[in-house]
Amino acid sequence: MTEGETSMSLLELITQADERGLAASGLACLERCLPPSADGTGPEPLRPLWASCGTGRDWGSRLAAVDAALEGTAPADAGPATAGRIREMVRAAPREFEQEPLRTWASACSLLALDVHRAFDPPAPDDGELLERCRAGDAAPGAGPLVMGELHRQIAVLEVLAETTGSAGGGAGLRRALDLSTEGQRVLRAVMSRRARGRA
C-alpha cells in the first residue's frame, strides 16, 4: 500500500474477493475460533479444506469429510458452545465453489469469529451494531482488544489473498493466510485456556 492510500474496510474486501479469497477467509475465521481437542493433541479437523481453496477442487467432498470429523471431536471445556457454532457454519457452507454463495458464507464466518472474540473481551456497552460498524470501518467505541485484533487479522488475510490472486504466488498467498490465521488461533486459545482455568 502506497503512502496516503487508505485501507479498504472489511466489508469492502469481502465484496471484492473472488472465490479463492472468500473460501480461505471464511475457513480461516472458523479455524481460528475452533477450540482445541480435550487433550490439546488432536489434529486440526478443518485443515484439509485449505487444499481446496485455491481452485475449488474437491471442496464439496472435503466439506462433507470435515463435517464428519467434527462430529467425532471432543472440544476442551473452554468452548463446547463455540465448537457447535463452528459445526453449524461448516454445514452451512455452499457445496458448490461459486462466488456469491461463498460471499454470503464468508461474511457469516466473519461475524461469527468477531462475536466469539467479543465473548472473551472485557464487557462493554453494545447497541447490537458494534460488530457491523467495525466491519464497515466506522468508529466503534467499546470494541475490545480481541475484537480489534480479529478485525485487523481478517483484513490482513483478505489483503494477502487479493494481492496474490491469479499470480504464480497464489499458493504462497494461501500459506501466508494460513500463517496469519494460526497466529490468531494461538492467541484466542490462550485466552480460552485462561478463562477455563479461572472457572476451575
mmCIF file of C-alpha atoms in Angstrom:
data_model
loop_
_atom_site.group_PDB
_atom_site.id
_atom_site.type_symbol
_atom_site.label_atom_id
_atom_site.label_comp_id
_atom_site.label_asym_id
_atom_site.label_seq_id
_atom_site.Cartn_x
_atom_site.Cartn_y
_atom_site.Cartn_z
ATOM 1 C CA MET A 1 0.000 0.000 0.000
ATOM 2 C CA THR A 2 1.433 3.348 -1.002
ATOM 3 C CA GLU A 3 1.717 6.383 1.259
ATOM 4 C CA GLY A 4 -1.602 8.182 1.567
ATOM 5 C CA GLU A 5 -3.594 5.178 0.357
ATOM 6 C CA THR A 6 -6.290 4.107 2.798
ATOM 7 C CA SER A 7 -7.099 0.515 3.542
ATOM 8 C CA MET A 8 -10.487 -0.786 2.487
ATOM 9 C CA SER A 9 -12.940 -1.822 5.153
ATOM 10 C CA LEU A 10 -13.513 -5.495 5.869
ATOM 11 C CA LEU A 11 -16.918 -5.365 4.154
ATOM 12 C CA GLU A 12 -15.377 -3.795 1.056
ATOM 13 C CA LEU A 13 -12.732 -6.513 0.918
ATOM 14 C CA ILE A 14 -15.376 -9.238 1.225
ATOM 15 C CA THR A 15 -17.395 -7.590 -1.555
ATOM 16 C CA GLN A 16 -14.408 -7.581 -3.909
ATOM 17 C CA ALA A 17 -12.968 -11.008 -3.057
ATOM 18 C CA ASP A 18 -13.008 -13.884 -5.529
ATOM 19 C CA GLU A 19 -13.912 -17.499 -4.783
ATOM 20 C CA ARG A 20 -10.429 -18.307 -3.510
ATOM 21 C CA GLY A 21 -10.335 -15.325 -1.156
ATOM 22 C CA LEU A 22 -13.842 -15.950 0.151
ATOM 23 C CA ALA A 23 -13.314 -19.650 0.792
ATOM 24 C CA ALA A 24 -9.961 -19.139 2.503
ATOM 25 C CA SER A 25 -11.041 -16.169 4.590
ATOM 26 C CA GLY A 26 -14.198 -17.917 5.776
ATOM 27 C CA LEU A 27 -12.269 -21.079 6.584
ATOM 28 C CA ALA A 28 -9.611 -19.076 8.428
ATOM 29 C CA CYS A 29 -12.255 -17.426 10.598
ATOM 30 C CA LEU A 30 -13.676 -20.793 11.614
ATOM 31 C CA GLU A 31 -10.302 -22.427 12.192
ATOM 32 C CA ARG A 32 -9.134 -19.582 14.451
ATOM 33 C CA CYS A 33 -12.174 -19.995 16.688
ATOM 34 C CA LEU A 34 -12.389 -23.782 16.888
ATOM 35 C CA PRO A 35 -11.407 -24.870 20.414
ATOM 36 C CA PRO A 36 -8.678 -27.499 20.694
ATOM 37 C CA SER A 37 -9.462 -31.114 21.460
ATOM 38 C CA ALA A 38 -9.910 -32.005 25.120
ATOM 39 C CA ASP A 39 -6.307 -33.165 25.484
ATOM 40 C CA GLY A 40 -4.925 -30.491 23.155
ATOM 41 C CA THR A 41 -3.170 -33.020 20.923
ATOM 42 C CA GLY A 42 -5.826 -33.826 18.323
ATOM 43 C CA PRO A 43 -5.454 -32.904 14.636
ATOM 44 C CA GLU A 44 -6.928 -29.709 13.230
ATOM 45 C CA PRO A 45 -10.136 -31.037 11.613
ATOM 46 C CA LEU A 46 -10.633 -28.064 9.270
ATOM 47 C CA ARG A 47 -7.117 -28.183 7.827
ATOM 48 C CA PRO A 48 -7.934 -30.468 4.826
ATOM 49 C CA LEU A 49 -10.179 -27.736 3.382
ATOM 50 C CA TRP A 50 -7.198 -25.460 2.737
ATOM 51 C CA ALA A 51 -6.130 -27.723 -0.128
ATOM 52 C CA SER A 52 -9.378 -26.883 -1.956
ATOM 53 C CA CYS A 53 -9.296 -23.100 -1.514
ATOM 54 C CA GLY A 54 -7.059 -22.432 -4.496
ATOM 55 C CA THR A 55 -9.183 -23.953 -7.245
ATOM 56 C CA GLY A 56 -12.250 -25.375 -5.512
ATOM 57 C CA ARG A 57 -11.257 -28.917 -6.417
ATOM 58 C CA ASP A 58 -12.889 -31.446 -4.061
ATOM 59 C CA TRP A 59 -14.350 -28.584 -1.985
ATOM 60 C CA GLY A 60 -17.728 -30.279 -1.542
ATOM 61 C CA SER A 61 -16.366 -33.713 -0.681
ATOM 62 C CA ARG A 62 -13.844 -32.239 1.754
ATOM 63 C CA LEU A 63 -16.616 -30.243 3.454
ATOM 64 C CA ALA A 64 -18.529 -33.472 3.993
ATOM 65 C CA ALA A 65 -15.429 -35.160 5.423
ATOM 66 C CA VAL A 66 -14.714 -32.229 7.744
ATOM 67 C CA ASP A 67 -18.310 -32.255 8.958
ATOM 68 C CA ALA A 68 -17.949 -35.931 9.848
ATOM 69 C CA ALA A 69 -14.610 -35.306 11.561
ATOM 70 C CA LEU A 70 -16.073 -32.517 13.683
ATOM 71 C CA GLU A 71 -18.779 -34.862 14.916
ATOM 72 C CA GLY A 72 -16.081 -37.045 16.424
ATOM 73 C CA THR A 73 -14.156 -34.301 18.215
ATOM 74 C CA ALA A 74 -14.402 -33.524 21.906
ATOM 75 C CA PRO A 75 -13.542 -29.846 22.388
ATOM 76 C CA ALA A 76 -11.867 -28.547 25.500
ATOM 77 C CA ASP A 77 -14.126 -27.275 28.267
ATOM 78 C CA ALA A 78 -13.350 -23.699 27.243
ATOM 79 C CA GLY A 79 -15.543 -23.782 24.166
ATOM 80 C CA PRO A 80 -18.119 -26.556 23.581
ATOM 81 C CA ALA A 81 -20.740 -23.980 22.535
ATOM 82 C CA THR A 82 -18.274 -22.370 20.141
ATOM 83 C CA ALA A 83 -17.431 -25.758 18.633
ATOM 84 C CA GLY A 84 -21.137 -26.299 17.985
ATOM 85 C CA ARG A 85 -21.385 -22.974 16.167
ATOM 86 C CA ILE A 86 -18.391 -23.890 14.024
ATOM 87 C CA ARG A 87 -20.004 -27.208 13.066
ATOM 88 C CA GLU A 88 -23.198 -25.395 12.074
ATOM 89 C CA MET A 89 -21.224 -22.993 9.896
ATOM 90 C CA VAL A 90 -19.390 -25.855 8.176
ATOM 91 C CA ARG A 91 -22.741 -27.435 7.402
ATOM 92 C CA ALA A 92 -23.983 -24.100 6.050
ATOM 93 C CA ALA A 93 -21.050 -23.777 3.635
ATOM 94 C CA PRO A 94 -22.057 -23.971 -0.034
ATOM 95 C CA ARG A 95 -21.030 -27.268 -1.592
ATOM 96 C CA GLU A 96 -20.535 -25.545 -4.943
ATOM 97 C CA PHE A 97 -17.413 -23.376 -5.226
ATOM 98 C CA GLU A 98 -19.250 -20.307 -6.538
ATOM 99 C CA GLN A 99 -18.665 -16.656 -5.724
ATOM 100 C CA GLU A 100 -21.976 -15.380 -4.406
ATOM 101 C CA PRO A 101 -22.836 -18.311 -2.101
ATOM 102 C CA LEU A 102 -19.256 -18.236 -0.826
ATOM 103 C CA ARG A 103 -19.513 -14.480 -0.214
ATOM 104 C CA THR A 104 -22.593 -14.914 1.960
ATOM 105 C CA TRP A 105 -20.903 -17.735 3.848
ATOM 106 C CA ALA A 106 -17.600 -15.889 4.307
ATOM 107 C CA SER A 107 -19.424 -12.845 5.668
ATOM 108 C CA ALA A 108 -21.281 -15.041 8.168
ATOM 109 C CA CYS A 109 -17.992 -16.674 9.201
ATOM 110 C CA SER A 110 -16.501 -13.206 9.717
ATOM 111 C CA LEU A 111 -19.324 -12.176 12.043
ATOM 112 C CA LEU A 112 -19.126 -15.433 13.979
ATOM 113 C CA ALA A 113 -15.386 -15.016 14.534
ATOM 114 C CA LEU A 114 -15.779 -11.440 15.743
ATOM 115 C CA ASP A 115 -18.610 -12.485 18.053
ATOM 116 C CA VAL A 116 -16.536 -15.308 19.540
ATOM 117 C CA HIS A 117 -13.693 -12.886 20.229
ATOM 118 C CA ARG A 118 -16.108 -10.371 21.754
ATOM 119 C CA ALA A 119 -17.213 -13.008 24.291
ATOM 120 C CA PHE A 120 -13.665 -13.078 25.684
ATOM 121 C CA ASP A 121 -13.164 -9.309 25.727
ATOM 122 C CA PRO A 122 -13.965 -7.214 28.820
ATOM 123 C CA PRO A 123 -17.700 -6.412 28.987
ATOM 124 C CA ALA A 124 -18.589 -3.206 27.164
ATOM 125 C CA PRO A 125 -21.782 -1.449 26.066
ATOM 126 C CA ASP A 126 -23.101 -2.725 22.744
ATOM 127 C CA ASP A 127 -26.122 -1.412 20.858
ATOM 128 C CA GLY A 128 -26.247 -4.522 18.700
ATOM 129 C CA GLU A 129 -24.424 -2.904 15.785
ATOM 130 C CA LEU A 130 -20.882 -2.809 17.156
ATOM 131 C CA LEU A 131 -19.522 -5.608 15.003
ATOM 132 C CA GLU A 132 -21.119 -4.261 11.836
ATOM 133 C CA ARG A 133 -19.598 -0.842 12.484
ATOM 134 C CA CYS A 134 -16.216 -2.494 12.927
ATOM 135 C CA ARG A 135 -16.619 -4.356 9.642
ATOM 136 C CA ALA A 136 -17.705 -1.184 7.833
ATOM 137 C CA GLY A 137 -14.599 0.655 9.002
ATOM 138 C CA ASP A 138 -16.524 3.098 11.195
ATOM 139 C CA ALA A 139 -15.500 4.247 14.646
ATOM 140 C CA ALA A 140 -16.555 1.564 17.113
ATOM 141 C CA PRO A 141 -16.061 2.695 20.712
ATOM 142 C CA GLY A 142 -16.482 -0.249 23.026
ATOM 143 C CA ALA A 143 -14.737 -2.748 20.771
ATOM 144 C CA GLY A 144 -12.226 -4.617 22.903
ATOM 145 C CA PRO A 145 -8.665 -5.641 22.023
ATOM 146 C CA LEU A 146 -9.590 -9.166 20.952
ATOM 147 C CA VAL A 147 -12.300 -7.924 18.602
ATOM 148 C CA MET A 148 -9.996 -5.309 17.105
ATOM 149 C CA GLY A 149 -7.182 -7.833 16.756
ATOM 150 C CA GLU A 150 -9.508 -10.236 14.963
ATOM 151 C CA LEU A 151 -10.817 -7.450 12.729
ATOM 152 C CA HIS A 152 -7.291 -6.497 11.646
ATOM 153 C CA ARG A 153 -6.430 -10.162 11.114
ATOM 154 C CA GLN A 154 -9.446 -10.709 8.848
ATOM 155 C CA ILE A 155 -8.473 -7.637 6.835
ATOM 156 C CA ALA A 156 -4.852 -8.817 6.570
ATOM 157 C CA VAL A 157 -5.915 -12.269 5.353
ATOM 158 C CA LEU A 158 -8.161 -10.836 2.642
ATOM 159 C CA GLU A 159 -5.493 -8.324 1.571
ATOM 160 C CA VAL A 160 -2.863 -11.051 1.233
ATOM 161 C CA LEU A 161 -5.224 -13.184 -0.818
ATOM 162 C CA ALA A 162 -6.239 -10.262 -3.043
ATOM 163 C CA GLU A 163 -2.613 -9.352 -3.705
ATOM 164 C CA THR A 164 -1.823 -12.880 -4.905
ATOM 165 C CA THR A 165 -4.952 -13.538 -6.968
ATOM 166 C CA GLY A 166 -4.171 -15.018 -10.363
ATOM 167 C CA SER A 167 -0.427 -14.915 -9.794
ATOM 168 C CA ALA A 168 2.284 -17.506 -9.593
ATOM 169 C CA GLY A 169 2.380 -16.721 -5.877
ATOM 170 C CA GLY A 170 -1.170 -17.897 -5.260
ATOM 171 C CA GLY A 171 -0.011 -20.849 -3.201
ATOM 172 C CA ALA A 172 2.279 -18.602 -1.180
ATOM 173 C CA GLY A 173 -0.665 -16.281 -0.537
ATOM 174 C CA LEU A 174 -2.700 -19.140 0.886
ATOM 175 C CA ARG A 175 0.227 -20.218 3.060
ATOM 176 C CA ARG A 176 0.609 -16.670 4.375
ATOM 177 C CA ALA A 177 -3.118 -16.525 5.103
ATOM 178 C CA LEU A 178 -2.840 -19.807 6.985
ATOM 179 C CA ASP A 179 0.126 -18.474 8.972
ATOM 180 C CA LEU A 180 -1.830 -15.358 9.956
ATOM 181 C CA SER A 181 -4.778 -17.486 10.980
ATOM 182 C CA THR A 182 -2.653 -19.889 13.019
ATOM 183 C CA GLU A 183 -1.130 -16.949 14.879
ATOM 184 C CA GLY A 184 -4.610 -15.702 15.758
ATOM 185 C CA GLN A 185 -5.687 -19.175 16.766
ATOM 186 C CA ARG A 186 -2.872 -19.355 19.315
ATOM 187 C CA VAL A 187 -3.915 -16.018 20.802
ATOM 188 C CA LEU A 188 -7.564 -16.978 21.214
ATOM 189 C CA ARG A 189 -6.827 -20.455 22.531
ATOM 190 C CA ALA A 190 -4.543 -18.975 25.174
ATOM 191 C CA VAL A 191 -7.389 -16.699 26.271
ATOM 192 C CA MET A 192 -9.830 -19.633 26.263
ATOM 193 C CA SER A 193 -7.425 -21.661 28.381
ATOM 194 C CA ARG A 194 -7.002 -18.879 30.942
ATOM 195 C CA ARG A 195 -10.768 -18.421 31.163
ATOM 196 C CA ALA A 196 -11.273 -22.171 31.702
ATOM 197 C CA ARG A 197 -8.626 -22.253 34.444
ATOM 198 C CA GLY A 198 -10.293 -19.285 36.126
ATOM 199 C CA ARG A 199 -13.589 -21.177 36.268
ATOM 200 C CA ALA A 200 -11.961 -24.342 37.651
#
